mmCIF file of C-alpha atoms in Angstrom:
data_model
loop_
_atom_site.group_PDB
_atom_site.id
_atom_site.type_symbol
_atom_site.label_atom_id
_atom_site.label_comp_id
_atom_site.label_asym_id
_atom_site.label_seq_id
_atom_site.Cartn_x
_atom_site.Cartn_y
_atom_site.Cartn_z
ATOM 1 C CA MET A 1 -1.157 19.923 2.173
ATOM 2 C CA LEU A 2 -0.086 17.899 -0.687
ATOM 3 C CA THR A 3 -0.511 20.755 -3.512
ATOM 4 C CA GLY A 4 2.033 20.217 -6.032
ATOM 5 C CA LYS A 5 3.106 16.798 -5.058
ATOM 6 C CA VAL A 6 2.764 13.672 -7.313
ATOM 7 C CA ALA A 7 1.826 10.513 -5.676
ATOM 8 C CA LEU A 8 1.489 6.832 -7.159
ATOM 9 C CA VAL A 9 -0.940 4.261 -5.325
ATOM 10 C CA THR A 10 -0.287 0.569 -6.249
ATOM 11 C CA GLY A 11 -3.362 -1.360 -6.173
ATOM 12 C CA ALA A 12 -5.443 1.810 -6.273
ATOM 13 C CA SER A 13 -8.648 0.573 -8.427
ATOM 14 C CA ARG A 14 -10.527 -0.572 -5.447
ATOM 15 C CA GLY A 15 -10.717 -0.821 -1.555
ATOM 16 C CA ILE A 16 -7.949 0.511 0.617
ATOM 17 C CA GLY A 17 -6.148 1.807 -2.383
ATOM 18 C CA ARG A 18 -8.850 3.447 -3.826
ATOM 19 C CA ALA A 19 -9.787 5.523 -0.632
ATOM 20 C CA ILE A 20 -5.929 6.357 -0.401
ATOM 21 C CA ALA A 21 -5.807 7.756 -3.878
ATOM 22 C CA LEU A 22 -8.993 9.803 -3.406
ATOM 23 C CA ARG A 23 -7.738 11.147 -0.072
ATOM 24 C CA LEU A 24 -4.198 12.171 -1.405
ATOM 25 C CA ALA A 25 -6.167 13.898 -4.157
ATOM 26 C CA GLU A 26 -8.346 15.857 -1.624
ATOM 27 C CA ALA A 27 -5.321 16.887 -0.244
ATOM 28 C CA GLY A 28 -4.250 18.498 -3.361
ATOM 29 C CA ALA A 29 -1.925 15.823 -4.755
ATOM 30 C CA ASP A 30 -1.902 14.590 -8.411
ATOM 31 C CA VAL A 31 -2.368 10.792 -8.331
ATOM 32 C CA ILE A 32 -1.323 7.968 -10.561
ATOM 33 C CA VAL A 33 -3.653 5.094 -9.999
ATOM 34 C CA ASN A 34 -1.854 1.847 -10.617
ATOM 35 C CA TYR A 35 -3.788 -1.331 -11.292
ATOM 36 C CA ALA A 36 -2.880 -4.895 -12.435
ATOM 37 C CA GLY A 37 -6.263 -6.183 -14.029
ATOM 38 C CA ASN A 38 -9.488 -4.135 -13.705
ATOM 39 C CA GLU A 39 -8.959 -1.075 -15.988
ATOM 40 C CA ALA A 40 -12.515 -0.108 -15.649
ATOM 41 C CA LEU A 41 -12.443 0.356 -12.146
ATOM 42 C CA ALA A 42 -9.017 2.139 -12.406
ATOM 43 C CA GLN A 43 -10.726 4.508 -14.873
ATOM 44 C CA ALA A 44 -13.376 5.316 -12.553
ATOM 45 C CA VAL A 45 -10.955 6.473 -9.784
ATOM 46 C CA VAL A 46 -9.285 8.636 -12.380
ATOM 47 C CA GLU A 47 -12.272 10.216 -13.142
ATOM 48 C CA GLN A 48 -13.412 10.784 -9.711
ATOM 49 C CA ILE A 49 -10.199 12.599 -8.761
ATOM 50 C CA ALA A 50 -10.358 14.540 -12.102
ATOM 51 C CA SER A 51 -13.830 15.795 -10.839
ATOM 52 C CA MET A 52 -11.926 17.317 -7.868
ATOM 53 C CA GLY A 53 -9.798 19.336 -10.129
ATOM 54 C CA ARG A 54 -6.718 17.233 -9.771
ATOM 55 C CA SER A 55 -4.598 15.751 -12.305
ATOM 56 C CA ALA A 56 -5.066 11.757 -12.504
ATOM 57 C CA SER A 57 -3.953 9.045 -14.629
ATOM 58 C CA LYS A 58 -3.865 5.183 -14.827
ATOM 59 C CA VAL A 59 -1.111 3.012 -15.400
ATOM 60 C CA ARG A 60 -1.229 -0.805 -15.680
ATOM 61 C CA ALA A 61 1.609 -2.880 -14.030
ATOM 62 C CA ASN A 62 2.174 -5.921 -12.047
ATOM 63 C CA VAL A 63 4.316 -4.977 -9.481
ATOM 64 C CA ALA A 64 5.879 -8.506 -8.889
ATOM 65 C CA ASN A 65 7.257 -7.892 -12.366
ATOM 66 C CA PRO A 66 10.451 -5.810 -12.419
ATOM 67 C CA GLN A 67 10.484 -4.805 -15.971
ATOM 68 C CA GLU A 68 6.978 -3.762 -15.714
ATOM 69 C CA VAL A 69 7.546 -1.606 -12.680
ATOM 70 C CA GLN A 70 10.433 0.111 -14.503
ATOM 71 C CA GLU A 71 8.329 1.033 -17.410
ATOM 72 C CA MET A 72 5.567 2.359 -15.186
ATOM 73 C CA PHE A 73 8.163 4.489 -13.399
ATOM 74 C CA GLN A 74 9.490 5.879 -16.588
ATOM 75 C CA THR A 75 6.084 6.500 -17.897
ATOM 76 C CA ILE A 76 5.229 8.572 -14.510
ATOM 77 C CA LEU A 77 8.624 10.591 -14.836
ATOM 78 C CA ASP A 78 7.956 11.178 -18.657
ATOM 79 C CA GLN A 79 4.625 12.468 -17.751
ATOM 80 C CA TYR A 80 5.005 14.372 -14.420
ATOM 81 C CA GLY A 81 8.823 14.962 -14.235
ATOM 82 C CA ARG A 82 8.850 13.854 -10.414
ATOM 83 C CA LEU A 83 7.240 11.470 -7.754
ATOM 84 C CA ASP A 84 6.970 12.674 -4.467
ATOM 85 C CA VAL A 85 4.909 9.974 -2.686
ATOM 86 C CA LEU A 86 4.862 6.214 -3.399
ATOM 87 C CA VAL A 87 2.007 4.161 -1.451
ATOM 88 C CA ASN A 88 2.598 0.396 -1.646
ATOM 89 C CA ASN A 89 -0.856 -0.849 -1.390
ATOM 90 C CA ALA A 90 -1.066 -3.647 -3.950
ATOM 91 C CA GLY A 91 -1.329 -6.916 -2.543
ATOM 92 C CA ILE A 92 -2.937 -10.447 -3.091
ATOM 93 C CA THR A 93 -4.217 -13.334 -0.980
ATOM 94 C CA ARG A 94 -3.914 -17.214 -1.571
ATOM 95 C CA ASP A 95 -5.239 -18.289 1.815
ATOM 96 C CA ASN A 96 -4.500 -22.211 2.727
ATOM 97 C CA LEU A 97 -3.477 -24.137 5.764
ATOM 98 C CA LEU A 98 0.361 -24.496 6.056
ATOM 99 C CA ILE A 99 0.375 -28.233 5.515
ATOM 100 C CA ARG A 100 -1.646 -27.738 2.448
ATOM 101 C CA LEU A 101 -0.241 -24.692 1.066
ATOM 102 C CA LYS A 102 1.038 -25.338 -2.400
ATOM 103 C CA GLU A 103 4.578 -23.796 -3.511
ATOM 104 C CA GLU A 104 2.894 -21.547 -6.301
ATOM 105 C CA GLU A 105 0.470 -20.168 -3.541
ATOM 106 C CA TRP A 106 3.478 -19.124 -1.285
ATOM 107 C CA ASP A 107 5.253 -17.660 -4.426
ATOM 108 C CA GLU A 108 2.641 -15.749 -5.833
ATOM 109 C CA VAL A 109 1.959 -13.920 -2.474
ATOM 110 C CA ILE A 110 5.630 -13.326 -1.629
ATOM 111 C CA ALA A 111 6.272 -12.094 -5.287
ATOM 112 C CA THR A 112 3.450 -9.500 -5.006
ATOM 113 C CA ASN A 113 3.229 -8.547 -1.542
ATOM 114 C CA LEU A 114 6.909 -8.316 -0.558
ATOM 115 C CA LYS A 115 9.008 -8.303 -3.848
ATOM 116 C CA GLY A 116 6.462 -6.039 -5.317
ATOM 117 C CA VAL A 117 7.268 -3.612 -2.483
ATOM 118 C CA PHE A 118 10.890 -3.795 -2.980
ATOM 119 C CA ASN A 119 10.627 -3.272 -6.694
ATOM 120 C CA CYS A 120 8.713 -0.173 -6.242
ATOM 121 C CA ILE A 121 10.953 1.215 -3.730
ATOM 122 C CA LYS A 122 14.101 0.679 -5.424
ATOM 123 C CA ALA A 123 12.596 2.325 -8.728
ATOM 124 C CA ALA A 124 11.269 5.220 -6.422
ATOM 125 C CA ALA A 125 14.228 6.027 -4.593
ATOM 126 C CA ARG A 126 16.493 7.258 -7.317
ATOM 127 C CA PRO A 127 14.030 10.077 -8.376
ATOM 128 C CA MET A 128 13.400 10.844 -4.732
ATOM 129 C CA MET A 129 16.944 11.044 -3.972
ATOM 130 C CA LYS A 130 17.507 13.662 -6.565
ATOM 131 C CA GLN A 131 14.822 15.675 -5.385
ATOM 132 C CA ARG A 132 16.093 15.343 -1.650
ATOM 133 C CA TRP A 133 12.389 14.824 -0.709
ATOM 134 C CA GLY A 134 10.005 11.840 -0.708
ATOM 135 C CA ARG A 135 7.346 9.878 1.287
ATOM 136 C CA ILE A 136 7.184 6.124 1.120
ATOM 137 C CA ILE A 137 4.254 4.424 2.857
ATOM 138 C CA ASN A 138 4.034 0.638 2.781
ATOM 139 C CA ILE A 139 0.921 -0.867 3.675
ATOM 140 C CA SER A 140 1.366 -4.132 5.817
ATOM 141 C CA SER A 141 -1.134 -5.722 7.998
ATOM 142 C CA VAL A 142 -2.221 -6.890 11.551
ATOM 143 C CA VAL A 143 -1.496 -10.320 10.247
ATOM 144 C CA GLY A 144 2.162 -9.419 9.841
ATOM 145 C CA VAL A 145 2.626 -9.068 13.505
ATOM 146 C CA LEU A 146 0.145 -11.409 14.884
ATOM 147 C CA GLY A 147 0.189 -14.287 12.301
ATOM 148 C CA ASN A 148 -3.249 -15.804 11.201
ATOM 149 C CA PRO A 149 -4.117 -19.404 10.574
ATOM 150 C CA GLY A 150 -4.386 -20.037 6.932
ATOM 151 C CA GLN A 151 -2.359 -17.219 5.861
ATOM 152 C CA ALA A 152 1.489 -18.248 6.301
ATOM 153 C CA ASN A 153 2.312 -16.793 3.089
ATOM 154 C CA TYR A 154 0.593 -13.554 3.528
ATOM 155 C CA ALA A 155 1.881 -13.058 7.190
ATOM 156 C CA ALA A 156 5.400 -13.811 6.030
ATOM 157 C CA ALA A 157 5.115 -11.244 3.091
ATOM 158 C CA LYS A 158 3.460 -8.476 5.498
ATOM 159 C CA ALA A 159 6.088 -9.147 8.352
ATOM 160 C CA GLY A 160 8.802 -8.928 5.599
ATOM 161 C CA VAL A 161 7.483 -5.471 4.563
ATOM 162 C CA ILE A 162 7.977 -4.044 8.056
ATOM 163 C CA GLY A 163 11.571 -5.169 7.968
ATOM 164 C CA LEU A 164 12.211 -3.961 4.500
ATOM 165 C CA THR A 165 10.719 -0.539 5.640
ATOM 166 C CA LYS A 166 13.041 -0.185 8.602
ATOM 167 C CA THR A 167 16.117 -0.796 6.317
ATOM 168 C CA SER A 168 14.949 1.428 3.803
ATOM 169 C CA ALA A 169 14.137 3.952 6.258
ATOM 170 C CA ARG A 170 17.553 4.004 7.494
ATOM 171 C CA GLU A 171 19.309 4.159 3.791
ATOM 172 C CA LEU A 172 17.176 6.941 2.525
ATOM 173 C CA ALA A 173 17.006 9.214 5.790
ATOM 174 C CA SER A 174 19.997 11.218 4.636
ATOM 175 C CA ARG A 175 18.104 12.320 1.563
ATOM 176 C CA ASN A 176 15.182 13.614 3.454
ATOM 177 C CA ILE A 177 13.070 10.524 2.446
ATOM 178 C CA THR A 178 10.975 8.929 5.028
ATOM 179 C CA VAL A 179 9.711 5.227 4.720
ATOM 180 C CA ASN A 180 6.928 4.011 7.231
ATOM 181 C CA VAL A 181 4.296 1.206 7.571
ATOM 182 C CA VAL A 182 0.627 1.398 7.933
ATOM 183 C CA ALA A 183 -0.775 -1.764 9.319
ATOM 184 C CA PRO A 184 -4.317 -2.187 8.999
ATOM 185 C CA GLY A 185 -6.422 -4.445 11.016
ATOM 186 C CA PHE A 186 -9.947 -5.562 9.866
ATOM 187 C CA ILE A 187 -10.986 -3.234 7.443
ATOM 188 C CA GLU A 188 -14.421 -3.312 5.901
ATOM 189 C CA THR A 189 -13.977 -3.769 1.900
ATOM 190 C CA ASP A 190 -15.519 -5.815 -0.688
ATOM 191 C CA MET A 191 -12.978 -8.667 -0.102
ATOM 192 C CA THR A 192 -13.628 -8.783 3.581
ATOM 193 C CA ASP A 193 -17.598 -8.649 2.885
ATOM 194 C CA LYS A 194 -17.141 -12.128 1.560
ATOM 195 C CA LEU A 195 -16.124 -13.799 4.672
ATOM 196 C CA PRO A 196 -18.560 -15.919 6.625
ATOM 197 C CA GLU A 197 -20.561 -14.229 9.401
ATOM 198 C CA GLU A 198 -18.967 -16.681 11.965
ATOM 199 C CA VAL A 199 -15.528 -15.285 10.894
ATOM 200 C CA LYS A 200 -16.546 -11.824 11.147
ATOM 201 C CA THR A 201 -17.795 -12.451 14.609
ATOM 202 C CA ALA A 202 -14.779 -13.867 15.642
ATOM 203 C CA MET A 203 -12.715 -11.153 14.367
ATOM 204 C CA LEU A 204 -15.057 -8.346 16.037
ATOM 205 C CA ASN A 205 -14.409 -10.368 19.432
ATOM 206 C CA GLN A 206 -10.553 -9.258 19.271
ATOM 207 C CA ILE A 207 -11.128 -5.873 18.565
ATOM 208 C CA PRO A 208 -11.114 -3.542 21.597
ATOM 209 C CA LEU A 209 -12.704 -0.711 20.072
ATOM 210 C CA GLY A 210 -15.815 -3.150 19.057
ATOM 211 C CA ARG A 211 -16.112 -1.969 15.432
ATOM 212 C CA PHE A 212 -14.435 -3.056 12.104
ATOM 213 C CA GLY A 213 -12.254 -0.362 10.645
ATOM 214 C CA GLN A 214 -13.187 1.902 7.509
ATOM 215 C CA VAL A 215 -11.063 2.559 4.577
ATOM 216 C CA ASP A 216 -10.810 6.224 5.352
ATOM 217 C CA ASP A 217 -9.530 5.368 8.880
ATOM 218 C CA VAL A 218 -6.275 3.965 6.793
ATOM 219 C CA ALA A 219 -6.400 6.575 4.039
ATOM 220 C CA GLN A 220 -6.256 9.621 6.470
ATOM 221 C CA LEU A 221 -3.103 8.193 8.402
ATOM 222 C CA VAL A 222 -1.439 7.546 4.879
ATOM 223 C CA CYS A 223 -2.195 11.147 4.050
ATOM 224 C CA PHE A 224 -0.820 12.331 6.993
ATOM 225 C CA LEU A 225 2.463 10.381 6.697
ATOM 226 C CA ALA A 226 2.723 11.869 2.933
ATOM 227 C CA SER A 227 2.680 15.302 4.370
ATOM 228 C CA ASP A 228 5.303 17.774 5.851
ATOM 229 C CA ALA A 229 3.621 17.420 9.060
ATOM 230 C CA ALA A 230 5.173 13.897 9.480
ATOM 231 C CA GLY A 231 8.762 14.788 8.264
ATOM 232 C CA TYR A 232 10.087 13.646 11.586
ATOM 233 C CA ILE A 233 8.552 10.194 11.576
ATOM 234 C CA THR A 234 10.588 7.241 9.721
ATOM 235 C CA GLY A 235 10.954 3.665 10.070
ATOM 236 C CA GLN A 236 7.881 3.287 12.127
ATOM 237 C CA THR A 237 4.731 0.864 12.185
ATOM 238 C CA LEU A 238 1.699 2.511 13.040
ATOM 239 C CA HIS A 239 -1.369 0.222 13.704
ATOM 240 C CA VAL A 240 -4.857 0.939 12.288
ATOM 241 C CA ASP A 241 -6.777 -1.823 13.985
ATOM 242 C CA GLY A 242 -9.100 -0.693 16.695
ATOM 243 C CA GLY A 243 -6.439 -2.093 19.279
ATOM 244 C CA MET A 244 -6.083 -5.675 17.911
ATOM 245 C CA TYR A 245 -2.203 -5.477 18.471
ATOM 246 C CA MET A 246 -0.910 -3.485 21.187
#
């Protein structure tokens, strides 16, 4: 389905990003694994992809830093000569109630979760426009449409990703580049595993399908959006949340 395509997944060393990278590789893509901190985990993903017979490499870059993003994309273009699929998954949390939220906690989350997406779309657009083909999939969150106590910074960034996606989709459509959002709900990862049981129970009660999502629930949709089969879908927000937002 993606044979011959080159894909970059940001924040791909673990969790949802890792699952997306592996799913794209299973579909035939060569995959670049972006990471910011844990090189060992990124290398493990690269080796797993290589075991599938696909080309894979890792590249360290903080997506909030425009210079590092430019260098990352230059490295990719030097190595592969093209970029077909960009998945903006990298994100951080700095949770705190609004009245206690520190300015640096606000700035850090906005810089990574929103400006980081802008930095990567801007860098990817030029080679994709030359190719006249591209797929950009941005990972938002159900929090971006519902809000969530203690996550004003995260909710604002994820809501911003949806607006950024729609504008990018309109600007890039004439070059056969689609831009879409996937908005996961409560997905079981090592990060959500750390939440107190009472928080998990409260979240579960808000999910009509009555279960938490799995990383593959998100990865499979991203893989579809990256394919030719999704060529007439752009500017859309697709929710993978068991019905939390409808």
